[in-house]
Amino acid sequence: MTIGVLALQGAFREHVQMLRRMGVPAVEVRLPDDLAAVDGLIIPGGESTTIGKLARAYGLIEPIRAMAQAGKPVWGTCAGMILLAADIGPEPPHVGVLDVRVRRNAFGRQTESFEVDLPVPAVNGHGEPYHAIFIRAPLIEAAGPGVQVLASLPDGTMVAARQRNLLATSFHPELTSDDRFHRYFVEQVRA
């Protein structure tokens, strides 16, 4: 099993390092041919517009969409969530396979970034909360009927979701030392 991390811009190195610390083979994906060797894909946080433009320039949008529609696990973190979302407001979606509407930079600018402990039963049962780091993060404004909400802020704002083989988090699990979300994704890839 090998997991690819889209390596065009953003926090891809942190995801690769986390996976390798867990003993999971991980490769950086920059071209469509790189996708042939992976069993799952992580789209990292970063600048969604830039990642989207680069993914189009390198011919990656359609192959990623086909991969997701074929049932291979794909996880978008922060900007990656925006790349996967079917509705991103007035602009056309990028990959557009996750049945959610997201709002970019929903919590404000970089200076409004924050951290919070979240209950996430899917990754830790009813154990220790997950310490989530939000940096210029998007939120999920609406989710379709096939979407399972995995985590919400205390005010009900949806910040993590799963739709069959697709996973999305508004926050950055790769910036913590907690590998529970990565283990959750790896289990999806192994299933």
mmCIF file of N, CA and C in Angstrom, residues 76-190:
data_model
loop_
_atom_site.group_PDB
_atom_site.id
_atom_site.type_symbol
_atom_site.label_atom_id
_atom_site.label_comp_id
_atom_site.label_asym_id
_atom_site.label_seq_id
_atom_site.Cartn_x
_atom_site.Cartn_y
_atom_site.Cartn_z
ATOM 1 N N GLY A 76 -8.910 15.521 1.719
ATOM 2 C CA GLY A 76 -8.521 16.910 1.555
ATOM 3 C C GLY A 76 -8.460 17.608 2.900
ATOM 4 N N THR A 77 -7.334 18.227 3.198
ATOM 5 C CA THR A 77 -7.189 18.985 4.444
ATOM 6 C C THR A 77 -7.139 20.470 4.108
ATOM 7 N N CYS A 78 -7.987 21.257 4.739
ATOM 8 C CA CYS A 78 -8.048 22.708 4.574
ATOM 9 C C CYS A 78 -8.228 23.060 3.090
ATOM 10 N N ALA A 79 -7.212 23.555 2.411
ATOM 11 C CA ALA A 79 -7.357 23.856 0.983
ATOM 12 C C ALA A 79 -7.758 22.609 0.205
ATOM 13 N N GLY A 80 -7.303 21.451 0.647
ATOM 14 C CA GLY A 80 -7.675 20.200 -0.006
ATOM 15 C C GLY A 80 -9.170 19.948 0.059
ATOM 16 N N MET A 81 -9.787 20.352 1.168
ATOM 17 C CA MET A 81 -11.247 20.257 1.287
ATOM 18 C C MET A 81 -11.911 21.104 0.208
ATOM 19 N N ILE A 82 -11.387 22.301 -0.019
ATOM 20 C CA ILE A 82 -11.945 23.190 -1.052
ATOM 21 C C ILE A 82 -11.793 22.544 -2.433
ATOM 22 N N LEU A 83 -10.633 21.907 -2.676
ATOM 23 C CA LEU A 83 -10.419 21.249 -3.968
ATOM 24 C C LEU A 83 -11.441 20.141 -4.207
ATOM 25 N N LEU A 84 -11.825 19.428 -3.151
ATOM 26 C CA LEU A 84 -12.761 18.306 -3.306
ATOM 27 C C LEU A 84 -14.215 18.740 -3.375
ATOM 28 N N ALA A 85 -14.563 19.880 -2.791
ATOM 29 C CA ALA A 85 -15.958 20.288 -2.629
ATOM 30 C C ALA A 85 -16.664 20.499 -3.961
ATOM 31 N N ALA A 86 -17.942 20.096 -3.986
ATOM 32 C CA ALA A 86 -18.754 20.274 -5.187
ATOM 33 C C ALA A 86 -19.228 21.710 -5.353
ATOM 34 N N ASP A 87 -19.262 22.465 -4.255
ATOM 35 C CA ASP A 87 -19.774 23.833 -4.303
ATOM 36 C C ASP A 87 -18.839 24.731 -3.492
ATOM 37 N N ILE A 88 -18.196 25.666 -4.183
ATOM 38 C CA ILE A 88 -17.282 26.593 -3.496
ATOM 39 C C ILE A 88 -17.731 28.041 -3.701
ATOM 40 N N GLY A 89 -19.039 28.200 -3.972
ATOM 41 C CA GLY A 89 -19.560 29.556 -4.132
ATOM 42 C C GLY A 89 -19.634 29.935 -5.596
ATOM 43 N N PRO A 90 -19.346 31.203 -5.915
ATOM 44 C CA PRO A 90 -19.567 31.673 -7.291
ATOM 45 C C PRO A 90 -18.599 31.078 -8.317
ATOM 46 N N GLU A 91 -17.475 30.558 -7.885
ATOM 47 C CA GLU A 91 -16.503 29.989 -8.833
ATOM 48 C C GLU A 91 -16.844 28.533 -9.128
ATOM 49 N N PRO A 92 -16.426 28.035 -10.282
ATOM 50 C CA PRO A 92 -16.648 26.608 -10.555
ATOM 51 C C PRO A 92 -15.771 25.760 -9.628
ATOM 52 N N PRO A 93 -16.247 24.555 -9.270
ATOM 53 C CA PRO A 93 -15.438 23.701 -8.390
ATOM 54 C C PRO A 93 -14.183 23.205 -9.102
ATOM 55 N N HIS A 94 -13.273 22.701 -8.315
ATOM 56 C CA HIS A 94 -12.033 22.129 -8.876
ATOM 57 C C HIS A 94 -12.300 20.655 -9.184
ATOM 58 N N VAL A 95 -12.020 19.762 -8.260
ATOM 59 C CA VAL A 95 -12.305 18.346 -8.477
ATOM 60 C C VAL A 95 -13.818 18.115 -8.350
ATOM 61 N N GLY A 96 -14.448 18.720 -7.341
ATOM 62 C CA GLY A 96 -15.902 18.768 -7.244
ATOM 63 C C GLY A 96 -16.616 17.451 -6.995
ATOM 64 N N VAL A 97 -16.037 16.565 -6.206
ATOM 65 C CA VAL A 97 -16.651 15.247 -5.981
ATOM 66 C C VAL A 97 -17.300 15.099 -4.604
ATOM 67 N N LEU A 98 -17.004 15.966 -3.672
ATOM 68 C CA LEU A 98 -17.535 15.866 -2.313
ATOM 69 C C LEU A 98 -18.786 16.735 -2.206
ATOM 70 N N ASP A 99 -19.907 16.121 -1.816
ATOM 71 C CA ASP A 99 -21.206 16.794 -1.831
ATOM 72 C C ASP A 99 -21.350 17.759 -0.647
ATOM 73 N N VAL A 100 -20.535 18.779 -0.639
ATOM 74 C CA VAL A 100 -20.609 19.811 0.393
ATOM 75 C C VAL A 100 -20.461 21.182 -0.253
ATOM 76 N N ARG A 101 -20.985 22.190 0.439
ATOM 77 C CA ARG A 101 -20.723 23.586 0.071
ATOM 78 C C ARG A 101 -19.791 24.141 1.119
ATOM 79 N N VAL A 102 -18.656 24.696 0.704
ATOM 80 C CA VAL A 102 -17.688 25.225 1.655
ATOM 81 C C VAL A 102 -17.543 26.730 1.486
ATOM 82 N N ARG A 103 -17.123 27.356 2.554
ATOM 83 C CA ARG A 103 -16.818 28.793 2.521
ATOM 84 C C ARG A 103 -15.350 28.957 2.882
ATOM 85 N N ARG A 104 -14.590 29.551 1.980
ATOM 86 C CA ARG A 104 -13.150 29.753 2.198
ATOM 87 C C ARG A 104 -12.880 30.802 3.274
ATOM 88 N N ASN A 105 -11.734 30.659 3.912
ATOM 89 C CA ASN A 105 -11.289 31.631 4.916
ATOM 90 C C ASN A 105 -12.430 32.021 5.852
ATOM 91 N N ALA A 106 -13.208 31.030 6.235
ATOM 92 C CA ALA A 106 -14.442 31.283 6.964
ATOM 93 C C ALA A 106 -14.211 31.852 8.352
ATOM 94 N N PHE A 107 -13.037 31.641 8.904
ATOM 95 C CA PHE A 107 -12.771 32.100 10.267
ATOM 96 C C PHE A 107 -11.903 33.355 10.287
ATOM 97 N N GLY A 108 -11.669 33.932 9.100
ATOM 98 C CA GLY A 108 -10.878 35.140 9.048
ATOM 99 C C GLY A 108 -9.485 34.903 8.494
ATOM 100 N N ARG A 109 -8.644 35.900 8.651
ATOM 101 C CA ARG A 109 -7.304 35.869 8.079
ATOM 102 C C ARG A 109 -6.355 35.060 8.955
ATOM 103 N N GLN A 110 -5.097 35.034 8.539
ATOM 104 C CA GLN A 110 -4.067 34.265 9.239
ATOM 105 C C GLN A 110 -4.036 34.593 10.728
ATOM 106 N N THR A 111 -4.229 35.869 11.059
ATOM 107 C CA THR A 111 -4.129 36.266 12.464
ATOM 108 C C THR A 111 -5.295 35.738 13.300
ATOM 109 N N GLU A 112 -6.374 35.319 12.636
ATOM 110 C CA GLU A 112 -7.503 34.744 13.369
ATOM 111 C C GLU A 112 -7.411 33.218 13.467
ATOM 112 N N SER A 113 -6.283 32.650 13.104
ATOM 113 C CA SER A 113 -6.095 31.207 13.220
ATOM 114 C C SER A 113 -6.216 30.810 14.681
ATOM 115 N N PHE A 114 -6.667 29.570 14.916
ATOM 116 C CA PHE A 114 -6.893 29.152 16.281
ATOM 117 C C PHE A 114 -6.744 27.641 16.407
ATOM 118 N N GLU A 115 -6.703 27.185 17.653
ATOM 119 C CA GLU A 115 -6.622 25.763 17.955
ATOM 120 C C GLU A 115 -7.732 25.434 18.940
ATOM 121 N N VAL A 116 -8.282 24.230 18.818
ATOM 122 C CA VAL A 116 -9.382 23.825 19.696
ATOM 123 C C VAL A 116 -9.384 22.308 19.829
ATOM 124 N N ASP A 117 -9.804 21.816 20.979
ATOM 125 C CA ASP A 117 -9.963 20.379 21.192
ATOM 126 C C ASP A 117 -11.367 19.967 20.752
ATOM 127 N N LEU A 118 -11.428 18.980 19.852
ATOM 128 C CA LEU A 118 -12.692 18.547 19.282
ATOM 129 C C LEU A 118 -12.977 17.092 19.622
ATOM 130 N N PRO A 119 -14.204 16.785 20.003
ATOM 131 C CA PRO A 119 -14.568 15.369 20.057
ATOM 132 C C PRO A 119 -14.755 14.858 18.624
ATOM 133 N N VAL A 120 -14.086 13.776 18.304
ATOM 134 C CA VAL A 120 -14.215 13.169 16.964
ATOM 135 C C VAL A 120 -14.372 11.666 17.154
ATOM 136 N N PRO A 121 -15.589 11.209 17.433
ATOM 137 C CA PRO A 121 -15.782 9.794 17.738
ATOM 138 C C PRO A 121 -15.243 8.848 16.664
ATOM 139 N N ALA A 122 -15.254 9.258 15.405
ATOM 140 C CA ALA A 122 -14.780 8.358 14.337
ATOM 141 C C ALA A 122 -13.295 8.020 14.482
ATOM 142 N N VAL A 123 -12.518 8.912 15.056
ATOM 143 C CA VAL A 123 -11.076 8.645 15.147
ATOM 144 C C VAL A 123 -10.628 8.265 16.553
ATOM 145 N N ASN A 124 -11.430 8.548 17.558
ATOM 146 C CA ASN A 124 -10.966 8.232 18.916
ATOM 147 C C ASN A 124 -12.063 7.694 19.820
ATOM 148 N N GLY A 125 -13.159 7.218 19.221
ATOM 149 C CA GLY A 125 -14.255 6.736 20.052
ATOM 150 C C GLY A 125 -14.716 7.866 20.968
ATOM 151 N N HIS A 126 -14.768 7.595 22.224
ATOM 152 C CA HIS A 126 -15.141 8.646 23.174
ATOM 153 C C HIS A 126 -13.951 8.977 24.066
ATOM 154 N N GLY A 127 -12.737 8.778 23.509
ATOM 155 C CA GLY A 127 -11.523 9.043 24.272
ATOM 156 C C GLY A 127 -11.100 10.494 24.204
ATOM 157 N N GLU A 128 -9.812 10.693 24.282
ATOM 158 C CA GLU A 128 -9.242 12.037 24.340
ATOM 159 C C GLU A 128 -9.644 12.859 23.109
ATOM 160 N N PRO A 129 -10.067 14.108 23.287
ATOM 161 C CA PRO A 129 -10.432 14.945 22.131
ATOM 162 C C PRO A 129 -9.246 15.138 21.194
ATOM 163 N N TYR A 130 -9.568 15.508 19.970
ATOM 164 C CA TYR A 130 -8.540 15.749 18.960
ATOM 165 C C TYR A 130 -8.176 17.237 18.966
ATOM 166 N N HIS A 131 -6.889 17.545 19.082
ATOM 167 C CA HIS A 131 -6.441 18.940 19.090
ATOM 168 C C HIS A 131 -6.310 19.419 17.640
ATOM 169 N N ALA A 132 -7.228 20.280 17.213
ATOM 170 C CA ALA A 132 -7.307 20.698 15.813
ATOM 171 C C ALA A 132 -6.746 22.104 15.630
ATOM 172 N N ILE A 133 -5.926 22.247 14.573
ATOM 173 C CA ILE A 133 -5.301 23.529 14.246
ATOM 174 C C ILE A 133 -5.965 24.099 12.996
ATOM 175 N N PHE A 134 -6.545 25.289 13.124
ATOM 176 C CA PHE A 134 -7.238 25.957 12.025
ATOM 177 C C PHE A 134 -6.414 27.151 11.569
ATOM 178 N N ILE A 135 -6.045 27.165 10.285
ATOM 179 C CA ILE A 135 -5.280 28.279 9.727
ATOM 180 C C ILE A 135 -5.994 28.760 8.470
ATOM 181 N N ARG A 136 -6.578 29.961 8.518
ATOM 182 C CA ARG A 136 -7.354 30.489 7.379
ATOM 183 C C ARG A 136 -8.266 29.399 6.827
ATOM 184 N N ALA A 137 -8.974 28.747 7.717
ATOM 185 C CA ALA A 137 -9.662 27.504 7.369
ATOM 186 C C ALA A 137 -11.015 27.738 6.710
ATOM 187 N N PRO A 138 -11.406 26.791 5.842
ATOM 188 C CA PRO A 138 -12.774 26.794 5.332
ATOM 189 C C PRO A 138 -13.700 26.094 6.313
ATOM 190 N N LEU A 139 -14.993 26.316 6.156
ATOM 191 C CA LEU A 139 -15.971 25.537 6.909
ATOM 192 C C LEU A 139 -16.962 24.926 5.927
ATOM 193 N N ILE A 140 -17.689 23.938 6.413
ATOM 194 C CA ILE A 140 -18.711 23.287 5.596
ATOM 195 C C ILE A 140 -20.037 23.970 5.910
ATOM 196 N N GLU A 141 -20.589 24.665 4.912
ATOM 197 C CA GLU A 141 -21.864 25.362 5.116
ATOM 198 C C GLU A 141 -23.050 24.434 4.970
ATOM 199 N N ALA A 142 -22.920 23.454 4.094
ATOM 200 C CA ALA A 142 -24.013 22.510 3.861
ATOM 201 C C ALA A 142 -23.428 21.194 3.398
ATOM 202 N N ALA A 143 -24.085 20.111 3.785
ATOM 203 C CA ALA A 143 -23.621 18.779 3.400
ATOM 204 C C ALA A 143 -24.788 17.982 2.854
ATOM 205 N N GLY A 144 -24.539 17.237 1.771
ATOM 206 C CA GLY A 144 -25.577 16.418 1.156
ATOM 207 C C GLY A 144 -25.937 15.221 2.018
ATOM 208 N N PRO A 145 -26.991 14.505 1.638
ATOM 209 C CA PRO A 145 -27.485 13.405 2.474
ATOM 210 C C PRO A 145 -26.504 12.242 2.617
ATOM 211 N N GLY A 146 -25.582 12.083 1.687
ATOM 212 C CA GLY A 146 -24.628 10.981 1.781
ATOM 213 C C GLY A 146 -23.373 11.321 2.556
ATOM 214 N N VAL A 147 -23.344 12.507 3.146
ATOM 215 C CA VAL A 147 -22.153 12.978 3.853
ATOM 216 C C VAL A 147 -22.317 12.774 5.352
ATOM 217 N N GLN A 148 -21.341 12.143 5.953
ATOM 218 C CA GLN A 148 -21.322 11.945 7.414
ATOM 219 C C GLN A 148 -20.454 13.035 8.037
ATOM 220 N N VAL A 149 -21.028 13.816 8.916
ATOM 221 C CA VAL A 149 -20.244 14.848 9.599
ATOM 222 C C VAL A 149 -19.463 14.189 10.727
ATOM 223 N N LEU A 150 -18.143 14.336 10.697
ATOM 224 C CA LEU A 150 -17.268 13.691 11.685
ATOM 225 C C LEU A 150 -16.950 14.589 12.868
ATOM 226 N N ALA A 151 -16.945 15.901 12.645
ATOM 227 C CA ALA A 151 -16.599 16.819 13.733
ATOM 228 C C ALA A 151 -17.234 18.180 13.486
ATOM 229 N N SER A 152 -17.658 18.786 14.583
ATOM 230 C CA SER A 152 -18.208 20.139 14.538
ATOM 231 C C SER A 152 -17.643 20.935 15.706
ATOM 232 N N LEU A 153 -17.570 22.238 15.531
ATOM 233 C CA LEU A 153 -17.188 23.120 16.630
ATOM 234 C C LEU A 153 -18.341 23.182 17.637
ATOM 235 N N PRO A 154 -18.104 23.701 18.831
ATOM 236 C CA PRO A 154 -19.174 23.770 19.828
ATOM 237 C C PRO A 154 -20.426 24.501 19.347
ATOM 238 N N ASP A 155 -20.282 25.441 18.387
ATOM 239 C CA ASP A 155 -21.464 26.156 17.888
ATOM 240 C C ASP A 155 -22.169 25.417 16.751
ATOM 241 N N GLY A 156 -21.697 24.211 16.431
ATOM 242 C CA GLY A 156 -22.338 23.413 15.397
ATOM 243 C C GLY A 156 -21.707 23.527 14.022
ATOM 244 N N THR A 157 -20.733 24.395 13.856
ATOM 245 C CA THR A 157 -20.061 24.548 12.567
ATOM 246 C C THR A 157 -19.368 23.248 12.175
ATOM 247 N N MET A 158 -19.686 22.735 10.973
ATOM 248 C CA MET A 158 -19.119 21.462 10.509
ATOM 249 C C MET A 158 -17.689 21.668 10.009
ATOM 250 N N VAL A 159 -16.754 20.843 10.517
ATOM 251 C CA VAL A 159 -15.346 21.032 10.161
ATOM 252 C C VAL A 159 -14.642 19.738 9.734
ATOM 253 N N ALA A 160 -15.339 18.625 9.719
ATOM 254 C CA ALA A 160 -14.772 17.381 9.187
ATOM 255 C C ALA A 160 -15.921 16.511 8.704
ATOM 256 N N ALA A 161 -15.698 15.844 7.579
ATOM 257 C CA ALA A 161 -16.773 15.049 6.995
ATOM 258 C C ALA A 161 -16.206 13.906 6.173
ATOM 259 N N ARG A 162 -17.074 12.909 5.967
ATOM 260 C CA ARG A 162 -16.706 11.768 5.133
ATOM 261 C C ARG A 162 -17.884 11.431 4.239
ATOM 262 N N GLN A 163 -17.576 11.136 2.991
ATOM 263 C CA GLN A 163 -18.571 10.668 2.031
ATOM 264 C C GLN A 163 -17.968 9.464 1.335
ATOM 265 N N ARG A 164 -18.402 8.272 1.726
ATOM 266 C CA ARG A 164 -17.834 7.009 1.234
ATOM 267 C C ARG A 164 -16.304 7.056 1.304
ATOM 268 N N ASN A 165 -15.612 7.100 0.182
ATOM 269 C CA ASN A 165 -14.148 7.050 0.137
ATOM 270 C C ASN A 165 -13.499 8.428 0.277
ATOM 271 N N LEU A 166 -14.297 9.459 0.507
ATOM 272 C CA LEU A 166 -13.755 10.824 0.570
ATOM 273 C C LEU A 166 -13.766 11.335 1.996
ATOM 274 N N LEU A 167 -12.689 11.957 2.393
ATOM 275 C CA LEU A 167 -12.537 12.511 3.738
ATOM 276 C C LEU A 167 -12.115 13.969 3.599
ATOM 277 N N ALA A 168 -12.641 14.823 4.463
ATOM 278 C CA ALA A 168 -12.271 16.242 4.407
ATOM 279 C C ALA A 168 -12.216 16.812 5.813
ATOM 280 N N THR A 169 -11.180 17.597 6.067
ATOM 281 C CA THR A 169 -11.041 18.277 7.355
ATOM 282 C C THR A 169 -10.697 19.747 7.102
ATOM 283 N N SER A 170 -11.348 20.632 7.852
ATOM 284 C CA SER A 170 -11.036 22.064 7.740
ATOM 285 C C SER A 170 -9.681 22.377 8.346
ATOM 286 N N PHE A 171 -9.244 21.527 9.267
ATOM 287 C CA PHE A 171 -8.034 21.782 10.041
ATOM 288 C C PHE A 171 -6.860 20.962 9.522
ATOM 289 N N HIS A 172 -5.734 21.045 10.218
ATOM 290 C CA HIS A 172 -4.450 20.512 9.732
ATOM 291 C C HIS A 172 -3.900 19.410 10.640
ATOM 292 N N PRO A 173 -4.334 18.163 10.483
ATOM 293 C CA PRO A 173 -3.768 17.078 11.304
ATOM 294 C C PRO A 173 -2.272 16.868 11.081
ATOM 295 N N GLU A 174 -1.771 17.269 9.928
ATOM 296 C CA GLU A 174 -0.345 17.064 9.629
ATOM 297 C C GLU A 174 0.553 17.999 10.449
ATOM 298 N N LEU A 175 -0.032 19.018 11.077
ATOM 299 C CA LEU A 175 0.782 19.970 11.849
ATOM 300 C C LEU A 175 0.818 19.628 13.335
ATOM 301 N N THR A 176 0.277 18.473 13.696
ATOM 302 C CA THR A 176 0.331 18.018 15.083
ATOM 303 C C THR A 176 1.197 16.763 15.151
ATOM 304 N N SER A 177 1.412 16.269 16.354
ATOM 305 C CA SER A 177 2.099 14.980 16.495
ATOM 306 C C SER A 177 1.082 13.850 16.661
ATOM 307 N N ASP A 178 -0.189 14.171 16.592
ATOM 308 C CA ASP A 178 -1.280 13.205 16.766
ATOM 309 C C ASP A 178 -1.590 12.566 15.409
ATOM 310 N N ASP A 179 -1.362 11.271 15.304
ATOM 311 C CA ASP A 179 -1.541 10.607 14.001
ATOM 312 C C ASP A 179 -2.906 9.920 13.857
ATOM 313 N N ARG A 180 -3.862 10.217 14.725
ATOM 314 C CA ARG A 180 -5.131 9.489 14.669
ATOM 315 C C ARG A 180 -5.901 9.716 13.364
ATOM 316 N N PHE A 181 -5.894 10.939 12.836
ATOM 317 C CA PHE A 181 -6.604 11.153 11.574
ATOM 318 C C PHE A 181 -5.899 10.446 10.421
ATOM 319 N N HIS A 182 -4.576 10.456 10.435
ATOM 320 C CA HIS A 182 -3.851 9.744 9.386
ATOM 321 C C HIS A 182 -4.113 8.239 9.489
ATOM 322 N N ARG A 183 -4.170 7.712 10.714
ATOM 323 C CA ARG A 183 -4.484 6.281 10.871
ATOM 324 C C ARG A 183 -5.888 5.971 10.364
ATOM 325 N N TYR A 184 -6.819 6.871 10.647
ATOM 326 C CA TYR A 184 -8.195 6.701 10.165
ATOM 327 C C TYR A 184 -8.214 6.636 8.630
ATOM 328 N N PHE A 185 -7.450 7.512 7.971
ATOM 329 C CA PHE A 185 -7.398 7.502 6.508
ATOM 330 C C PHE A 185 -6.702 6.243 6.000
ATOM 331 N N VAL A 186 -5.611 5.862 6.643
ATOM 332 C CA VAL A 186 -4.882 4.664 6.215
ATOM 333 C C VAL A 186 -5.791 3.428 6.322
ATOM 334 N N GLU A 187 -6.623 3.386 7.341
ATOM 335 C CA GLU A 187 -7.572 2.265 7.455
ATOM 336 C C GLU A 187 -8.538 2.253 6.276
ATOM 337 N N GLN A 188 -8.969 3.419 5.826
ATOM 338 C CA GLN A 188 -9.835 3.494 4.644
ATOM 339 C C GLN A 188 -9.116 2.955 3.420
ATOM 340 N N VAL A 189 -7.845 3.294 3.296
ATOM 341 C CA VAL A 189 -7.081 2.850 2.130
ATOM 342 C C VAL A 189 -6.886 1.334 2.184
ATOM 343 N N ARG A 190 -6.655 0.801 3.371
ATOM 344 C CA ARG A 190 -6.440 -0.643 3.514
ATOM 345 C C ARG A 190 -7.728 -1.450 3.304
#
